[in-house]
Short mmCIF file of C-alpha atoms in Angstrom, two decimals:
data_model
loop_
_atom_site.label_atom_id
_atom_site.label_comp_id
_atom_site.label_asym_id
_atom_site.label_seq_id
_atom_site.Cartn_x
_atom_site.Cartn_y
_atom_site.Cartn_z
CA MET A 563 0.00 0.00 0.00
CA ALA A 564 1.34 3.44 -0.90
CA ASN A 565 2.08 5.51 2.17
CA GLY A 566 0.86 8.77 0.60
CA ASN A 567 0.88 11.60 3.15
CA ALA A 568 0.21 9.37 6.15
CA THR A 569 3.65 10.11 7.65
CA PHE A 570 4.87 13.69 7.98
CA ARG A 571 7.81 15.64 9.44
CA HIS A 572 7.97 19.23 10.62
CA SER A 573 11.15 21.24 10.16
CA ASN A 574 10.72 24.38 12.27
CA VAL A 575 7.76 24.15 14.65
CA ALA A 576 7.68 24.36 18.44
CA LEU A 577 5.03 24.08 21.13
CA LEU A 578 5.31 27.33 23.08
CA GLY A 579 2.36 27.24 25.47
CA LEU A 580 -0.09 24.59 26.67
CA THR A 581 -2.82 25.15 29.26
CA GLU A 582 -6.13 23.82 30.52
CA THR A 583 -9.25 25.31 32.06
CA LEU A 584 -10.71 23.09 34.75
CA ALA A 585 -14.51 22.97 34.80
CA PRO A 586 -15.55 23.92 38.36
CA ASN A 587 -17.99 21.19 39.38
CA GLU A 588 -17.00 17.61 40.20
CA VAL A 589 -19.55 14.87 39.48
CA THR A 590 -18.58 11.47 40.86
CA SER A 591 -19.40 8.10 39.37
CA GLN A 592 -20.95 7.22 42.71
CA GLU A 593 -23.52 9.98 42.10
CA PHE A 594 -24.43 8.36 38.77
CA ASP A 595 -24.76 4.99 40.52
CA GLU A 596 -27.15 6.51 43.03
CA ARG A 597 -29.31 8.04 40.29
CA LEU A 598 -29.34 4.71 38.40
CA ALA A 599 -29.86 2.47 41.44
CA ASP A 600 -33.31 1.21 40.39
CA THR A 601 -32.16 0.46 36.84
CA LEU A 602 -29.03 -1.35 37.99
CA SER A 603 -31.10 -3.45 40.36
CA SER A 604 -33.70 -4.36 37.73
CA LEU A 605 -31.02 -5.33 35.21
CA ASN A 606 -29.03 -7.26 37.84
CA LEU A 607 -25.99 -5.05 37.26
CA PRO A 608 -23.66 -4.09 40.12
CA GLN A 609 -22.89 -0.56 41.18
CA GLY A 610 -19.34 0.66 40.59
CA LEU A 611 -19.03 -0.43 36.94
CA LEU A 612 -17.70 2.96 35.86
CA GLN A 613 -14.99 2.74 38.50
CA ARG A 614 -14.07 -0.93 38.09
CA VAL A 615 -14.43 -1.34 34.32
CA ALA A 616 -13.58 2.12 32.98
CA GLY A 617 -11.45 3.43 35.86
CA VAL A 618 -13.45 6.67 35.84
CA TYR A 619 -14.20 7.91 39.35
CA ALA A 620 -15.26 11.46 38.54
CA ARG A 621 -15.63 14.05 35.82
CA ARG A 622 -16.11 17.83 35.76
CA ASN A 623 -18.96 20.05 34.50
CA TRP A 624 -19.43 23.78 33.95
CA ASP A 625 -21.96 25.81 35.90
CA GLU A 626 -23.91 26.14 32.62
CA PRO A 627 -23.50 24.04 29.45
CA HIS A 628 -22.73 26.98 27.16
CA GLN A 629 -19.67 27.88 29.23
CA PHE A 630 -17.53 25.45 27.23
CA ALA A 631 -16.69 28.38 24.92
CA ASP A 632 -15.76 30.57 27.89
CA GLY A 633 -13.45 27.76 29.01
CA ALA A 634 -11.76 27.73 25.60
CA ILE A 635 -11.36 31.52 25.74
CA THR A 636 -9.77 31.33 29.19
CA ALA A 637 -7.43 28.52 28.14
CA GLY A 638 -6.46 30.45 25.00
CA LYS A 639 -5.59 33.60 26.95
CA LYS A 640 -3.54 31.56 29.43
CA ALA A 641 -1.67 29.77 26.64
CA LEU A 642 -0.78 33.07 24.95
CA ALA A 643 0.49 34.46 28.27
CA GLU A 644 2.53 31.31 28.93
CA ALA A 645 4.04 31.45 25.45
CA GLY A 646 4.73 35.19 25.64
CA VAL A 647 2.99 35.70 22.30
CA PRO A 648 0.73 38.75 21.89
CA PRO A 649 -2.77 38.25 20.40
CA ASP A 650 -1.94 40.36 17.35
CA ALA A 651 0.86 37.93 16.39
CA ILE A 652 -1.53 34.99 15.91
CA GLY A 653 -2.10 34.19 12.25
CA LEU A 654 -4.38 31.20 12.76
CA MET A 655 -6.84 30.14 15.45
CA VAL A 656 -8.47 26.74 15.18
CA ASN A 657 -11.28 25.53 17.42
CA THR A 658 -11.38 21.75 17.61
CA SER A 659 -14.34 21.21 19.95
CA VAL A 660 -16.92 18.48 19.46
CA THR A 661 -19.35 20.62 21.47
CA ARG A 662 -21.27 23.37 19.68
CA GLU A 663 -24.46 25.31 20.30
CA HIS A 664 -25.48 25.69 16.66
CA LEU A 665 -24.45 24.74 13.14
CA GLU A 666 -23.34 28.25 12.22
CA PRO A 667 -21.44 30.40 12.76
CA SER A 668 -18.43 28.42 13.87
CA VAL A 669 -17.47 28.12 17.52
CA ALA A 670 -14.15 29.65 16.47
CA VAL A 671 -15.59 33.10 15.79
CA GLY A 672 -16.84 33.51 19.36
CA VAL A 673 -13.55 32.27 20.81
CA HIS A 674 -11.60 34.55 18.43
CA ALA A 675 -13.64 37.55 19.63
CA GLY A 676 -13.49 36.54 23.29
CA ILE A 677 -9.70 36.24 23.30
CA GLY A 678 -9.38 39.54 21.44
CA LEU A 679 -7.46 38.25 18.44
CA GLY A 680 -6.97 40.70 15.58
CA PRO A 681 -8.42 40.62 12.05
CA GLN A 682 -5.19 39.10 10.75
CA ALA A 683 -5.98 35.77 12.46
CA MET A 684 -7.92 33.42 10.22
CA ASN A 685 -10.23 31.24 12.28
CA PHE A 686 -12.40 28.17 11.78
CA ASP A 687 -13.47 24.88 13.34
CA ILE A 688 -11.97 21.46 12.71
CA ALA A 689 -14.34 18.70 13.79
CA ASN A 690 -12.94 15.17 13.90
CA ALA A 691 -14.33 13.68 17.10
CA CYS A 692 -11.66 13.23 19.78
CA LEU A 693 -8.82 13.60 17.27
CA GLY A 694 -9.58 17.24 16.43
CA PHE A 695 -6.94 18.90 18.63
CA VAL A 696 -4.12 16.75 17.23
CA ASN A 697 -5.34 17.44 13.68
CA GLY A 698 -5.45 21.16 14.42
CA MET A 699 -1.86 21.13 15.65
CA THR A 700 -0.72 19.29 12.51
CA LEU A 701 -2.48 21.75 10.21
CA ALA A 702 -1.01 24.72 12.08
CA ALA A 703 2.47 23.19 12.06
CA ASN A 704 2.31 22.68 8.31
CA MET A 705 1.28 26.31 7.79
CA ILE A 706 4.15 27.51 10.01
CA ASP A 707 6.63 25.35 8.07
CA ALA A 708 5.23 26.72 4.80
CA GLY A 709 5.78 30.30 5.98
CA GLN A 710 2.09 31.22 5.66
CA ILE A 711 1.77 32.05 9.36
CA GLU A 712 4.17 32.60 12.24
CA TYR A 713 2.04 31.71 15.26
CA ALA A 714 -1.08 29.60 15.76
CA LEU A 715 -3.51 29.04 18.62
CA ILE A 716 -5.41 25.73 18.92
CA VAL A 717 -8.33 25.46 21.38
CA ALA A 718 -10.97 22.96 22.48
CA GLY A 719 -13.76 23.50 24.99
CA GLU A 720 -16.13 20.64 25.78
CA ASP A 721 -19.41 20.25 27.66
CA ALA A 722 -20.70 16.76 28.50
CA SER A 723 -23.50 17.69 30.90
CA ARG A 724 -26.30 17.58 28.33
CA VAL A 725 -25.23 14.16 27.10
CA GLN A 726 -24.97 12.93 30.69
CA GLU A 727 -28.46 14.13 31.63
CA ALA A 728 -30.10 12.79 28.47
CA THR A 729 -28.39 9.44 28.99
CA LEU A 730 -29.41 9.20 32.65
CA ARG A 731 -33.04 9.92 31.75
CA ARG A 732 -33.01 7.22 29.10
CA LEU A 733 -31.28 4.66 31.31
CA ASN A 734 -33.89 5.22 34.01
CA ARG A 735 -36.77 4.21 31.72
CA PRO A 736 -38.69 1.27 33.22
CA ASP A 737 -38.40 -0.70 29.97
CA ILE A 738 -34.64 -0.24 29.48
CA THR A 739 -32.84 -3.41 28.44
CA ARG A 740 -29.41 -4.63 29.48
CA GLU A 741 -28.15 -4.27 25.90
CA GLU A 742 -29.37 -0.67 25.69
CA TYR A 743 -27.72 0.15 29.00
CA LEU A 744 -24.36 -1.24 27.91
CA ASN A 745 -24.57 0.54 24.53
CA GLU A 746 -24.76 3.87 26.37
CA PHE A 747 -22.33 3.05 29.16
CA ALA A 748 -19.52 5.02 27.48
CA SER A 749 -21.61 8.22 27.60
CA LEU A 750 -21.26 8.24 31.38
CA THR A 751 -17.46 8.44 31.11
CA LEU A 752 -17.60 11.84 29.38
CA GLY A 753 -16.47 15.02 31.12
CA SER A 754 -16.18 18.76 30.51
CA GLY A 755 -13.13 21.00 30.27
CA ALA A 756 -10.98 23.06 27.91
CA ALA A 757 -7.41 23.27 26.62
CA ALA A 758 -5.31 25.48 24.37
CA ALA A 759 -1.89 25.37 22.72
CA VAL A 760 0.32 27.98 21.02
CA LEU A 761 2.63 26.91 18.19
CA GLY A 762 5.39 29.00 16.60
CA PRO A 763 8.70 28.87 14.74
CA ALA A 764 11.33 26.85 16.57
CA ASP A 765 14.26 28.95 15.32
CA LYS A 766 12.85 32.01 17.10
CA HIS A 767 12.05 30.10 20.28
CA PRO A 768 14.88 27.83 21.44
CA GLU A 769 13.00 27.46 24.73
CA GLY A 770 10.09 25.80 22.90
CA HIS A 771 9.34 22.10 22.55
CA ARG A 772 10.01 20.82 19.03
CA ILE A 773 7.10 19.18 17.22
CA LEU A 774 8.89 16.69 15.00
CA GLY A 775 6.06 15.01 13.06
CA GLY A 776 4.24 11.71 13.06
CA ILE A 777 1.66 9.59 11.31
CA THR A 778 -2.04 9.50 10.60
CA ARG A 779 -4.18 6.55 9.55
CA ALA A 780 -7.88 6.02 8.82
CA ALA A 781 -10.28 3.10 9.19
CA THR A 782 -13.52 4.77 8.20
CA GLN A 783 -15.30 1.47 7.59
CA HIS A 784 -15.98 1.76 11.34
CA HIS A 785 -17.77 5.11 11.13
CA GLU A 786 -21.01 3.73 12.61
CA LEU A 787 -19.49 2.20 15.76
CA CYS A 788 -19.75 5.37 17.89
CA VAL A 789 -22.32 8.03 17.01
CA GLY A 790 -23.26 10.89 19.32
CA ASP A 791 -25.02 14.22 19.71
CA HIS A 792 -26.47 16.24 22.60
CA ASN A 793 -28.99 13.46 23.21
CA GLY A 794 -26.42 10.78 23.85
CA MET A 795 -23.55 8.69 22.54
CA PHE A 796 -24.34 5.24 21.22
CA THR A 797 -21.38 2.90 21.11
CA ASP A 798 -20.60 -0.63 19.98
CA THR A 799 -18.00 -0.97 22.72
CA LYS A 800 -16.49 -4.28 21.62
CA GLY A 801 -16.42 -3.32 17.95
CA LEU A 802 -14.92 0.07 18.74
CA LEU A 803 -12.17 -1.43 20.88
CA SER A 804 -11.36 -4.11 18.32
CA GLY A 805 -11.32 -1.72 15.36
CA GLY A 806 -9.41 0.91 17.32
CA MET A 807 -6.69 -1.50 18.39
CA GLU A 808 -6.27 -2.77 14.85
CA LEU A 809 -5.97 0.82 13.60
CA VAL A 810 -3.49 1.93 16.27
CA VAL A 811 -1.25 -1.12 15.76
CA ALA A 812 -1.28 -0.62 11.98
CA ALA A 813 -0.26 3.04 12.40
CA TRP A 814 2.42 2.11 14.94
CA GLU A 815 3.94 -0.51 12.64
CA GLU A 816 3.78 1.73 9.57
CA ALA A 817 5.49 4.56 11.46
CA HIS A 818 8.41 2.31 12.34
CA GLU A 819 8.62 1.07 8.76
CA THR A 820 8.99 4.67 7.57
CA GLY A 821 11.77 5.79 9.89
CA TRP A 822 10.23 6.62 13.26
CA ASP A 823 11.38 4.87 16.45
CA TRP A 824 8.92 5.25 19.30
CA ARG A 825 9.74 2.14 21.33
CA GLU A 826 11.57 4.00 24.11
CA MET A 827 9.76 7.31 24.53
CA ASP A 828 9.89 9.10 27.87
CA ARG A 829 6.10 9.60 27.87
CA TYR A 830 3.17 8.25 25.88
CA VAL A 831 0.31 10.74 26.16
CA MET A 832 -2.88 9.11 24.92
CA HIS A 833 -6.40 10.27 24.31
CA GLN A 834 -8.10 9.59 27.64
CA VAL A 835 -10.90 7.01 27.45
CA SER A 836 -10.72 4.31 30.11
CA ASP A 837 -8.65 1.60 31.77
CA VAL A 838 -9.71 -0.86 29.07
CA HIS A 839 -8.49 1.26 26.16
CA THR A 840 -5.28 2.38 27.85
CA ASN A 841 -4.35 -1.14 28.93
CA SER A 842 -5.12 -2.53 25.47
CA ILE A 843 -2.85 -0.03 23.70
CA THR A 844 -0.15 -0.53 26.33
CA LYS A 845 -0.19 -4.28 25.75
CA ALA A 846 -0.49 -4.11 21.95
CA ALA A 847 2.51 -1.77 21.55
CA ASN A 848 4.46 -3.26 24.48
CA LEU A 849 4.68 0.10 26.28
CA ASP A 850 5.89 0.80 29.80
CA PRO A 851 2.74 1.72 31.79
CA ASP A 852 4.84 3.91 34.12
CA ARG A 853 5.45 6.22 31.15
CA ILE A 854 1.73 6.75 30.45
CA PRO A 855 0.18 9.64 32.41
CA VAL A 856 -3.59 9.52 32.77
CA SER A 857 -6.27 12.07 33.64
CA TYR A 858 -9.46 10.08 32.95
CA PRO A 859 -9.84 8.75 36.53
CA GLU A 860 -10.67 12.25 37.79
CA LEU A 861 -11.74 14.00 34.54
CA GLY A 862 -13.30 11.29 32.39
CA ASN A 863 -13.10 11.56 28.61
CA VAL A 864 -13.01 15.29 27.75
CA GLY A 865 -13.09 14.64 24.00
CA PRO A 866 -10.38 16.37 21.95
CA ALA A 867 -9.32 18.38 25.02
CA SER A 868 -8.31 15.18 26.87
CA LEU A 869 -4.88 14.70 25.32
CA PRO A 870 -3.65 18.32 25.66
CA ILE A 871 -5.04 18.52 29.21
CA THR A 872 -3.09 15.39 30.14
CA LEU A 873 0.12 16.69 28.54
CA SER A 874 -0.33 20.07 30.25
CA ARG A 875 -0.62 18.35 33.63
CA GLU A 876 2.45 16.21 32.96
CA ALA A 877 4.60 19.14 31.76
CA GLU A 878 6.05 19.91 35.20
CA ASN A 879 7.52 16.39 35.31
CA LEU A 880 9.26 16.71 31.93
CA LYS A 881 12.83 17.85 31.33
CA PRO A 882 14.61 19.19 28.24
CA GLY A 883 15.32 16.42 25.77
CA ASP A 884 12.46 14.15 26.86
CA ARG A 885 10.66 12.52 23.95
CA ILE A 886 6.86 12.57 24.04
CA LEU A 887 4.52 10.62 21.79
CA CYS A 888 0.98 11.98 21.58
CA MET A 889 -1.41 9.20 20.55
CA GLY A 890 -4.92 10.24 19.55
CA VAL A 891 -7.88 8.19 18.36
CA GLY A 892 -11.21 9.57 17.20
CA SER A 893 -14.55 7.97 16.40
CA GLY A 894 -14.83 7.38 12.73
CA LEU A 895 -12.20 5.77 13.07
CA ASN A 896 -9.05 7.87 12.72
CA THR A 897 -5.76 7.91 14.57
CA ALA A 898 -2.73 10.18 14.72
CA MET A 899 0.60 9.97 16.53
CA THR A 900 2.86 13.00 16.92
CA GLU A 901 6.32 13.20 18.48
CA ILE A 902 7.37 16.20 20.58
CA GLU A 903 10.91 16.77 21.85
CA TRP A 904 10.68 18.63 25.16
#
């Protein structure tokens, strides 16, 4: 099979700032168990499945669902301050959120205005399920390498509260079946939050973290395995795990066939889903679990914001020269892996 553009390398791009906005309200999995007690009893299912099976003990929510955009604005301002890049230097701002209030205009325009970016900054949304943030970084990096822009800001703000509430109402129906319950189980792992990253030219920022490149790979024959909207997320859990593992392993092997060597990275920062997914990837690629930071136990799956939030939290433990592999997977299915030299 021709490789095409599946593998890519960046020549002069650095990560200059990376921040998160923590949604203020913790919602524990125990609270969900209490609200679903009658359903769990009638279906002969035990309490604590989210904790034992998924490893998700809590997630966060905003005070109001629409505040996901405010979270992205706050994260964006913090990332610019951390990077030392003024708003009028940004040439591109990409919003990568799954969450949106309406079909148009884009979420990006409100975030652009809220941050106070100038008219020189083109702005738009990239929607690719949980892979959007990684895709946004790759697009921005390519534009920096091409000389079209100098600095880029990537954001994602997510709200899961509406999906959670709709799912809980449905799971509490008196006629709910065990199969229906399990098909919506993944919805209860979702959480809310926001993240932002600033990218710029590496030659002007020796203090930055070099984004070296990576690989993408698609398996879109699986596009019906996980479908969601504000009313819920409906998942073929077994099919999604099987198809996802096949896709990730294929990308991993192809990357090594085309010159990458990711067997001894200092950190593997994955999209945050659950114990099952993390353990499966760890086993399939023979990774050291001690090198895999996780945030899903306390934050759940925050969609495309999950991976940058996790990397942001791990940053204080990293030292210059550490090699980081970001490993994202999005419903559809798509995957991307990107190496960063700290």
